[in-house]
mmCIF file of N, CA and C in Angstrom:
data_model
loop_
_atom_site.group_PDB
_atom_site.id
_atom_site.type_symbol
_atom_site.label_atom_id
_atom_site.label_comp_id
_atom_site.label_asym_id
_atom_site.label_seq_id
_atom_site.Cartn_x
_atom_site.Cartn_y
_atom_site.Cartn_z
ATOM 1 N N MET A 1 0.903 -1.188 -0.079
ATOM 2 C CA MET A 1 0.002 -0.136 0.042
ATOM 3 C C MET A 1 0.816 1.229 -0.031
ATOM 4 N N ASP A 2 0.623 2.184 -0.856
ATOM 5 C CA ASP A 2 1.449 3.401 -1.011
ATOM 6 C C ASP A 2 1.053 4.415 -0.117
ATOM 7 N N SER A 3 1.822 5.554 0.001
ATOM 8 C CA SER A 3 1.291 6.573 0.818
ATOM 9 C C SER A 3 -0.066 7.132 0.641
ATOM 10 N N GLY A 4 -0.484 7.384 -0.782
ATOM 11 C CA GLY A 4 -1.607 7.850 -1.044
ATOM 12 C C GLY A 4 -2.847 6.883 -0.680
ATOM 13 N N GLU A 5 -2.766 5.547 -0.627
ATOM 14 C CA GLU A 5 -3.706 4.825 -0.287
ATOM 15 C C GLU A 5 -3.766 5.056 1.262
ATOM 16 N N ASP A 6 -2.664 4.976 1.942
ATOM 17 C CA ASP A 6 -2.781 4.985 3.219
ATOM 18 C C ASP A 6 -3.585 6.252 3.793
ATOM 19 N N ILE A 7 -3.230 7.339 3.357
ATOM 20 C CA ILE A 7 -3.766 8.696 3.607
ATOM 21 C C ILE A 7 -5.237 8.551 3.261
ATOM 22 N N GLU A 8 -5.717 7.991 2.155
ATOM 23 C CA GLU A 8 -7.068 7.910 1.846
ATOM 24 C C GLU A 8 -7.883 7.094 2.711
ATOM 25 N N SER A 9 -7.220 5.907 3.119
ATOM 26 C CA SER A 9 -7.805 4.983 4.081
ATOM 27 C C SER A 9 -8.026 5.588 5.452
ATOM 28 N N LEU A 10 -7.049 6.228 5.918
ATOM 29 C CA LEU A 10 -7.104 7.122 7.079
ATOM 30 C C LEU A 10 -8.106 8.129 7.115
ATOM 31 N N GLN A 11 -8.222 8.745 5.996
ATOM 32 C CA GLN A 11 -9.287 9.952 5.970
ATOM 33 C C GLN A 11 -10.853 9.419 6.038
ATOM 34 N N LYS A 12 -10.692 8.318 5.247
ATOM 35 C CA LYS A 12 -12.204 7.501 5.445
ATOM 36 C C LYS A 12 -12.494 7.063 6.833
ATOM 37 N N GLU A 13 -11.551 6.637 7.637
ATOM 38 C CA GLU A 13 -11.561 6.155 8.973
ATOM 39 C C GLU A 13 -11.949 7.412 9.911
ATOM 40 N N HIS A 14 -11.357 8.292 9.499
ATOM 41 C CA HIS A 14 -11.299 9.798 10.341
ATOM 42 C C HIS A 14 -12.705 10.094 10.299
ATOM 43 N N VAL A 15 -13.392 10.210 8.858
ATOM 44 C CA VAL A 15 -14.731 10.670 8.778
ATOM 45 C C VAL A 15 -15.711 9.784 9.395
ATOM 46 N N ALA A 16 -15.587 8.532 9.294
ATOM 47 C CA ALA A 16 -16.401 7.449 9.988
ATOM 48 C C ALA A 16 -16.402 7.655 11.407
ATOM 49 N N LEU A 17 -15.271 7.838 11.999
ATOM 50 C CA LEU A 17 -15.004 8.056 13.396
ATOM 51 C C LEU A 17 -15.970 9.286 14.004
ATOM 52 N N LYS A 18 -15.669 10.411 13.200
ATOM 53 C CA LYS A 18 -16.195 11.605 13.430
ATOM 54 C C LYS A 18 -17.875 11.532 13.530
ATOM 55 N N LYS A 19 -18.313 10.899 12.656
ATOM 56 C CA LYS A 19 -19.921 10.288 12.737
ATOM 57 C C LYS A 19 -20.213 9.483 13.833
ATOM 58 N N GLN A 20 -19.467 8.630 14.404
ATOM 59 C CA GLN A 20 -19.650 7.585 15.562
ATOM 60 C C GLN A 20 -19.624 8.541 16.620
ATOM 61 N N VAL A 21 -18.696 9.421 16.636
ATOM 62 C CA VAL A 21 -18.471 10.230 17.993
ATOM 63 C C VAL A 21 -19.479 11.142 17.978
ATOM 64 N N SER A 22 -19.998 11.749 17.248
ATOM 65 C CA SER A 22 -21.491 12.558 17.010
ATOM 66 C C SER A 22 -22.368 11.781 17.644
ATOM 67 N N ALA A 23 -22.605 10.577 16.989
ATOM 68 C CA ALA A 23 -23.675 9.732 17.490
ATOM 69 C C ALA A 23 -23.738 9.363 18.909
ATOM 70 N N MET A 24 -22.540 9.014 19.451
ATOM 71 C CA MET A 24 -22.401 8.687 20.833
ATOM 72 C C MET A 24 -22.358 9.790 21.701
ATOM 73 N N ALA A 25 -21.944 10.952 21.322
ATOM 74 C CA ALA A 25 -22.125 12.170 22.115
ATOM 75 C C ALA A 25 -23.706 12.361 22.487
ATOM 76 N N PHE A 26 -24.541 12.152 21.285
ATOM 77 C CA PHE A 26 -25.809 12.377 21.494
ATOM 78 C C PHE A 26 -26.522 11.429 22.334
ATOM 79 N N VAL A 27 -26.126 10.160 22.265
ATOM 80 C CA VAL A 27 -26.643 9.120 23.147
ATOM 81 C C VAL A 27 -26.045 9.344 24.454
ATOM 82 N N SER A 28 -24.942 9.800 24.787
ATOM 83 C CA SER A 28 -24.312 10.067 26.074
ATOM 84 C C SER A 28 -25.202 11.070 26.830
ATOM 85 N N VAL A 29 -25.413 12.166 26.271
ATOM 86 C CA VAL A 29 -25.979 13.265 26.774
ATOM 87 C C VAL A 29 -27.551 12.909 26.964
ATOM 88 N N SER A 30 -28.078 12.121 26.073
ATOM 89 C CA SER A 30 -29.357 11.644 26.231
ATOM 90 C C SER A 30 -29.449 10.849 27.376
ATOM 91 N N VAL A 31 -28.684 10.071 27.759
ATOM 92 C CA VAL A 31 -28.647 9.028 28.752
ATOM 93 C C VAL A 31 -28.535 9.832 29.948
ATOM 94 N N LEU A 32 -27.608 10.893 30.238
ATOM 95 C CA LEU A 32 -27.642 11.836 31.155
ATOM 96 C C LEU A 32 -28.827 12.507 31.482
ATOM 97 N N CYS A 33 -29.580 13.032 30.599
ATOM 98 C CA CYS A 33 -30.715 13.827 30.687
ATOM 99 C C CYS A 33 -31.840 12.939 31.086
ATOM 100 N N PHE A 34 -31.868 11.692 30.562
ATOM 101 C CA PHE A 34 -32.951 10.864 31.031
ATOM 102 C C PHE A 34 -32.750 10.447 32.383
ATOM 103 N N GLY A 35 -31.593 10.093 32.864
ATOM 104 C CA GLY A 35 -31.316 9.927 34.363
ATOM 105 C C GLY A 35 -31.810 10.999 35.239
ATOM 106 N N ALA A 36 -31.320 12.434 34.887
ATOM 107 C CA ALA A 36 -31.694 13.513 35.405
ATOM 108 C C ALA A 36 -33.072 13.772 35.673
ATOM 109 N N ILE A 37 -33.881 13.475 34.454
ATOM 110 C CA ILE A 37 -35.156 13.806 34.658
ATOM 111 C C ILE A 37 -35.852 12.720 35.737
ATOM 112 N N PHE A 38 -35.363 11.345 35.581
ATOM 113 C CA PHE A 38 -35.944 10.501 36.452
ATOM 114 C C PHE A 38 -35.649 10.878 37.751
ATOM 115 N N PHE A 39 -34.521 11.195 38.215
ATOM 116 C CA PHE A 39 -34.189 11.460 39.655
ATOM 117 C C PHE A 39 -34.671 12.567 40.031
ATOM 118 N N HIS A 40 -34.731 13.746 39.325
ATOM 119 C CA HIS A 40 -35.569 14.965 39.647
ATOM 120 C C HIS A 40 -36.970 14.597 39.997
ATOM 121 N N ILE A 41 -37.729 13.752 39.156
ATOM 122 C CA ILE A 41 -39.198 13.269 39.527
ATOM 123 C C ILE A 41 -39.266 12.215 40.761
ATOM 124 N N VAL A 42 -38.592 11.376 40.657
ATOM 125 C CA VAL A 42 -38.695 10.294 41.687
ATOM 126 C C VAL A 42 -38.134 10.686 43.012
ATOM 127 N N GLU A 43 -36.883 11.214 43.092
ATOM 128 C CA GLU A 43 -36.235 11.565 44.238
ATOM 129 C C GLU A 43 -36.473 12.889 44.860
ATOM 130 N N HIS A 44 -37.190 13.759 43.977
ATOM 131 C CA HIS A 44 -37.442 14.979 44.311
ATOM 132 C C HIS A 44 -36.274 16.006 44.355
ATOM 133 N N TRP A 45 -35.165 15.464 43.581
ATOM 134 C CA TRP A 45 -33.931 16.410 43.781
ATOM 135 C C TRP A 45 -33.891 17.603 42.830
ATOM 136 N N LYS A 46 -33.317 18.645 43.030
ATOM 137 C CA LYS A 46 -33.147 19.643 42.228
ATOM 138 C C LYS A 46 -32.591 19.186 40.916
ATOM 139 N N TRP A 47 -32.599 20.090 39.754
ATOM 140 C CA TRP A 47 -32.164 19.735 38.542
ATOM 141 C C TRP A 47 -30.811 19.586 38.489
ATOM 142 N N LEU A 48 -30.018 20.681 39.191
ATOM 143 C CA LEU A 48 -28.409 20.675 39.273
ATOM 144 C C LEU A 48 -28.081 19.227 40.121
ATOM 145 N N ASP A 49 -28.876 18.973 41.174
ATOM 146 C CA ASP A 49 -28.431 17.760 41.892
ATOM 147 C C ASP A 49 -28.633 16.583 41.159
ATOM 148 N N SER A 50 -29.752 16.396 40.244
ATOM 149 C CA SER A 50 -29.911 15.225 39.457
ATOM 150 C C SER A 50 -28.723 15.211 38.449
ATOM 151 N N PHE A 51 -28.625 16.276 37.844
ATOM 152 C CA PHE A 51 -27.339 16.136 36.712
ATOM 153 C C PHE A 51 -26.047 15.728 37.190
ATOM 154 N N TYR A 52 -25.882 16.325 38.597
ATOM 155 C CA TYR A 52 -24.568 16.040 39.221
ATOM 156 C C TYR A 52 -24.532 14.726 39.562
ATOM 157 N N PHE A 53 -25.573 14.139 40.116
ATOM 158 C CA PHE A 53 -25.623 12.683 40.489
ATOM 159 C C PHE A 53 -25.334 11.700 39.398
ATOM 160 N N CYS A 54 -26.077 11.842 38.144
ATOM 161 C CA CYS A 54 -25.808 11.143 37.144
ATOM 162 C C CYS A 54 -24.530 11.413 36.621
ATOM 163 N N THR A 55 -23.803 12.395 36.421
ATOM 164 C CA THR A 55 -22.421 12.630 35.939
ATOM 165 C C THR A 55 -21.463 11.912 36.833
ATOM 166 N N ILE A 56 -21.645 12.187 38.186
ATOM 167 C CA ILE A 56 -20.721 11.466 39.123
ATOM 168 C C ILE A 56 -20.777 10.007 38.975
ATOM 169 N N THR A 57 -21.989 9.471 38.898
ATOM 170 C CA THR A 57 -22.337 8.025 38.784
ATOM 171 C C THR A 57 -21.727 7.383 37.481
ATOM 172 N N LEU A 58 -22.025 7.858 36.336
ATOM 173 C CA LEU A 58 -21.635 7.331 35.149
ATOM 174 C C LEU A 58 -20.115 7.473 34.878
ATOM 175 N N THR A 59 -19.511 8.550 35.690
ATOM 176 C CA THR A 59 -18.084 8.568 35.348
ATOM 177 C C THR A 59 -17.341 7.797 36.366
ATOM 178 N N THR A 60 -18.013 6.987 37.350
ATOM 179 C CA THR A 60 -17.479 6.008 38.272
ATOM 180 C C THR A 60 -16.782 6.817 39.401
ATOM 181 N N ILE A 61 -16.910 8.119 39.747
ATOM 182 C CA ILE A 61 -16.404 8.812 40.666
ATOM 183 C C ILE A 61 -17.358 8.280 42.052
ATOM 184 N N GLY A 62 -18.538 8.672 41.937
ATOM 185 C CA GLY A 62 -19.330 8.228 43.134
ATOM 186 C C GLY A 62 -18.952 8.668 44.542
ATOM 187 N N TYR A 63 -19.079 9.996 44.582
ATOM 188 C CA TYR A 63 -18.693 10.587 45.978
ATOM 189 C C TYR A 63 -19.684 10.111 47.226
ATOM 190 N N GLY A 64 -20.890 9.890 46.910
ATOM 191 C CA GLY A 64 -21.805 9.315 47.800
ATOM 192 C C GLY A 64 -22.606 10.481 48.829
ATOM 193 N N ASP A 65 -22.320 11.615 48.250
ATOM 194 C CA ASP A 65 -23.106 12.756 48.668
ATOM 195 C C ASP A 65 -24.775 12.695 48.391
ATOM 196 N N PHE A 66 -25.076 12.038 47.295
ATOM 197 C CA PHE A 66 -26.222 11.942 46.924
ATOM 198 C C PHE A 66 -26.607 10.347 46.747
ATOM 199 N N VAL A 67 -27.572 9.693 47.367
ATOM 200 C CA VAL A 67 -28.134 8.447 47.199
ATOM 201 C C VAL A 67 -29.326 8.284 46.966
ATOM 202 N N PRO A 68 -29.861 7.542 46.173
ATOM 203 C CA PRO A 68 -31.443 7.195 45.729
ATOM 204 C C PRO A 68 -31.916 6.683 47.120
ATOM 205 N N THR A 69 -33.061 7.208 47.615
ATOM 206 C CA THR A 69 -33.686 6.634 48.744
ATOM 207 C C THR A 69 -34.905 5.827 48.540
ATOM 208 N N THR A 70 -35.538 5.943 47.384
ATOM 209 C CA THR A 70 -36.850 5.201 47.181
ATOM 210 C C THR A 70 -36.420 4.013 46.412
ATOM 211 N N ASP A 71 -37.126 3.100 46.505
ATOM 212 C CA ASP A 71 -37.080 1.742 45.759
ATOM 213 C C ASP A 71 -36.954 1.931 44.253
ATOM 214 N N ALA A 72 -37.767 2.793 43.697
ATOM 215 C CA ALA A 72 -37.676 2.881 42.357
ATOM 216 C C ALA A 72 -36.320 3.670 41.975
ATOM 217 N N GLY A 73 -35.923 4.272 42.681
ATOM 218 C CA GLY A 73 -34.573 5.105 42.365
ATOM 219 C C GLY A 73 -33.577 4.078 42.585
ATOM 220 N N LYS A 74 -33.519 3.199 43.428
ATOM 221 C CA LYS A 74 -32.494 2.320 43.548
ATOM 222 C C LYS A 74 -32.386 1.276 42.538
ATOM 223 N N MET A 75 -33.616 0.857 42.139
ATOM 224 C CA MET A 75 -33.599 -0.157 41.086
ATOM 225 C C MET A 75 -33.457 0.446 39.573
ATOM 226 N N PHE A 76 -33.835 1.650 39.556
ATOM 227 C CA PHE A 76 -33.613 2.435 38.145
ATOM 228 C C PHE A 76 -31.836 2.639 38.354
ATOM 229 N N ASP A 77 -31.222 2.983 39.307
ATOM 230 C CA ASP A 77 -29.753 3.303 39.376
ATOM 231 C C ASP A 77 -29.126 1.933 38.998
ATOM 232 N N MET A 78 -29.582 0.802 39.389
ATOM 233 C CA MET A 78 -28.804 -0.310 39.064
ATOM 234 C C MET A 78 -28.729 -0.591 37.689
ATOM 235 N N PHE A 79 -29.702 -0.473 36.886
ATOM 236 C CA PHE A 79 -29.658 -0.667 35.600
ATOM 237 C C PHE A 79 -29.153 0.667 34.892
ATOM 238 N N TYR A 80 -29.338 1.882 35.496
ATOM 239 C CA TYR A 80 -28.886 3.121 34.711
ATOM 240 C C TYR A 80 -27.322 2.923 34.848
ATOM 241 N N VAL A 81 -26.681 2.387 35.662
ATOM 242 C CA VAL A 81 -25.037 2.176 35.937
ATOM 243 C C VAL A 81 -24.731 1.162 35.048
ATOM 244 N N LEU A 82 -25.331 0.149 34.837
ATOM 245 C CA LEU A 82 -24.765 -0.940 34.082
ATOM 246 C C LEU A 82 -25.023 -0.253 32.481
ATOM 247 N N VAL A 83 -26.028 0.335 32.058
ATOM 248 C CA VAL A 83 -26.027 0.719 30.743
ATOM 249 C C VAL A 83 -25.256 2.003 30.434
ATOM 250 N N GLY A 84 -25.352 2.881 31.331
ATOM 251 C CA GLY A 84 -24.820 4.164 31.281
ATOM 252 C C GLY A 84 -23.237 3.999 31.128
ATOM 253 N N ILE A 85 -22.530 3.198 31.934
ATOM 254 C CA ILE A 85 -21.128 3.344 31.972
ATOM 255 C C ILE A 85 -20.475 2.662 30.823
ATOM 256 N N GLY A 86 -21.397 1.653 30.251
ATOM 257 C CA GLY A 86 -20.969 1.107 28.855
ATOM 258 C C GLY A 86 -21.172 2.168 27.738
ATOM 259 N N ILE A 87 -22.109 3.034 27.850
ATOM 260 C CA ILE A 87 -22.284 4.023 26.904
ATOM 261 C C ILE A 87 -21.112 5.217 27.011
ATOM 262 N N ILE A 88 -20.931 5.555 28.188
ATOM 263 C CA ILE A 88 -19.939 6.661 28.383
ATOM 264 C C ILE A 88 -18.322 6.016 28.107
ATOM 265 N N ALA A 89 -18.114 4.696 28.318
ATOM 266 C CA ALA A 89 -17.028 4.150 27.988
ATOM 267 C C ALA A 89 -16.708 4.000 26.457
ATOM 268 N N THR A 90 -17.699 3.660 25.895
ATOM 269 C CA THR A 90 -17.771 3.669 24.420
ATOM 270 C C THR A 90 -17.560 5.096 23.792
ATOM 271 N N PHE A 91 -18.250 6.103 24.272
ATOM 272 C CA PHE A 91 -17.830 7.429 23.976
ATOM 273 C C PHE A 91 -16.319 7.881 24.147
ATOM 274 N N ALA A 92 -15.912 7.529 25.245
ATOM 275 C CA ALA A 92 -14.542 7.810 25.617
ATOM 276 C C ALA A 92 -13.479 7.055 24.614
ATOM 277 N N ASN A 93 -13.789 5.719 24.315
ATOM 278 C CA ASN A 93 -13.035 4.935 23.415
ATOM 279 C C ASN A 93 -13.111 5.573 22.020
ATOM 280 N N LEU A 94 -14.241 5.892 21.612
ATOM 281 C CA LEU A 94 -14.127 6.607 20.325
ATOM 282 C C LEU A 94 -13.347 7.976 20.142
ATOM 283 N N LEU A 95 -13.406 8.660 21.276
ATOM 284 C CA LEU A 95 -12.673 9.914 21.200
ATOM 285 C C LEU A 95 -11.069 9.663 21.136
ATOM 286 N N ILE A 96 -10.715 8.694 21.910
ATOM 287 C CA ILE A 96 -9.373 8.211 22.008
ATOM 288 C C ILE A 96 -8.932 7.826 20.718
ATOM 289 N N LYS A 97 -9.777 6.900 20.080
ATOM 290 C CA LYS A 97 -9.565 6.424 18.733
ATOM 291 C C LYS A 97 -9.425 7.284 17.618
ATOM 292 N N GLY A 98 -10.467 8.391 17.908
ATOM 293 C CA GLY A 98 -10.349 9.451 16.716
ATOM 294 C C GLY A 98 -9.145 10.397 17.004
ATOM 295 N N SER A 99 -8.635 10.489 17.970
ATOM 296 C CA SER A 99 -7.300 11.391 18.279
ATOM 297 C C SER A 99 -6.168 10.488 17.723
ATOM 298 N N LEU A 100 -6.192 9.286 17.928
ATOM 299 C CA LEU A 100 -4.947 8.443 17.284
ATOM 300 C C LEU A 100 -5.000 8.428 15.802
ATOM 301 N N VAL A 101 -6.335 8.354 15.183
ATOM 302 C CA VAL A 101 -6.305 8.321 13.761
ATOM 303 C C VAL A 101 -6.059 9.617 13.228
ATOM 304 N N ARG A 102 -6.438 10.544 14.082
ATOM 305 C CA ARG A 102 -5.963 12.036 13.459
ATOM 306 C C ARG A 102 -4.415 12.315 13.471
ATOM 307 N N ARG A 103 -3.937 11.674 14.590
ATOM 308 C CA ARG A 103 -2.410 11.790 14.564
ATOM 309 C C ARG A 103 -1.802 10.856 13.676
ATOM 310 N N GLN A 104 -2.212 9.629 13.179
ATOM 311 C CA GLN A 104 -1.565 8.910 12.294
ATOM 312 C C GLN A 104 -1.979 9.610 10.690
ATOM 313 N N LEU A 105 -2.970 10.085 10.373
ATOM 314 C CA LEU A 105 -3.294 10.953 9.454
ATOM 315 C C LEU A 105 -2.310 12.164 9.222
ATOM 316 N N LYS A 106 -1.955 12.790 10.107
ATOM 317 C CA LYS A 106 -1.140 13.945 10.080
ATOM 318 C C LYS A 106 0.315 13.453 9.678
ATOM 319 N N SER A 107 0.514 12.304 10.471
ATOM 320 C CA SER A 107 1.975 11.673 10.302
ATOM 321 C C SER A 107 2.217 11.312 8.834
ATOM 322 N N ALA A 108 1.102 10.812 8.343
ATOM 323 C CA ALA A 108 1.257 10.134 7.054
ATOM 324 C C ALA A 108 1.306 11.284 5.964
ATOM 325 N N LYS A 109 0.455 12.442 6.098
ATOM 326 C CA LYS A 109 0.698 13.579 5.334
ATOM 327 C C LYS A 109 1.958 14.091 5.283
ATOM 328 N N LYS A 110 2.842 14.149 6.468
ATOM 329 C CA LYS A 110 3.944 14.832 6.545
ATOM 330 C C LYS A 110 4.902 13.818 5.577
ATOM 331 N N LYS A 111 4.958 12.459 5.978
ATOM 332 C CA LYS A 111 5.696 11.497 5.341
ATOM 333 C C LYS A 111 5.658 11.905 3.639
ATOM 334 N N ALA A 112 4.277 11.905 3.169
ATOM 335 C CA ALA A 112 4.047 11.931 1.850
ATOM 336 C C ALA A 112 4.626 13.312 1.326
ATOM 337 N N LYS A 113 4.551 14.275 2.069
ATOM 338 C CA LYS A 113 5.051 15.677 1.625
ATOM 339 C C LYS A 113 6.662 15.448 1.545
ATOM 340 N N ARG A 114 7.268 14.931 2.578
ATOM 341 C CA ARG A 114 8.693 14.640 2.374
ATOM 342 C C ARG A 114 9.201 13.826 1.256
ATOM 343 N N ALA A 115 8.296 12.754 0.977
ATOM 344 C CA ALA A 115 8.664 12.059 -0.111
ATOM 345 C C ALA A 115 8.429 12.706 -1.417
ATOM 346 N N LYS A 116 7.806 13.717 -1.572
ATOM 347 C CA LYS A 116 7.637 14.469 -2.769
ATOM 348 C C LYS A 116 8.876 15.289 -3.154
ATOM 349 N N LYS A 117 9.477 15.751 -2.014
ATOM 350 C CA LYS A 117 10.610 16.755 -2.078
ATOM 351 C C LYS A 117 11.912 16.165 -2.650
#
């Protein structure tokens, strides 16, 4: 595979990853919002507290300053964590992969430019 083919395949991968990152960003924000709405309604937390709890929970920090007290809140949280952490991890993975592909593309373009000289 020559340099031009390398660059072309990396560009295609970069474009595909950008679309995946955008989609996963939307899904991640949707999951955070859905959880915040649930906890706002069921646990009667303020909006900021609900978003804070969901963010701290899905990033696995878990300070423990907010804890669901209702049975519905506890049950929801068990499933929310299992699904949400997977979604957030996938989003983080795509961001890292996108960064690596961007770096490879930049490097391949520099090599191709040097080869022309």
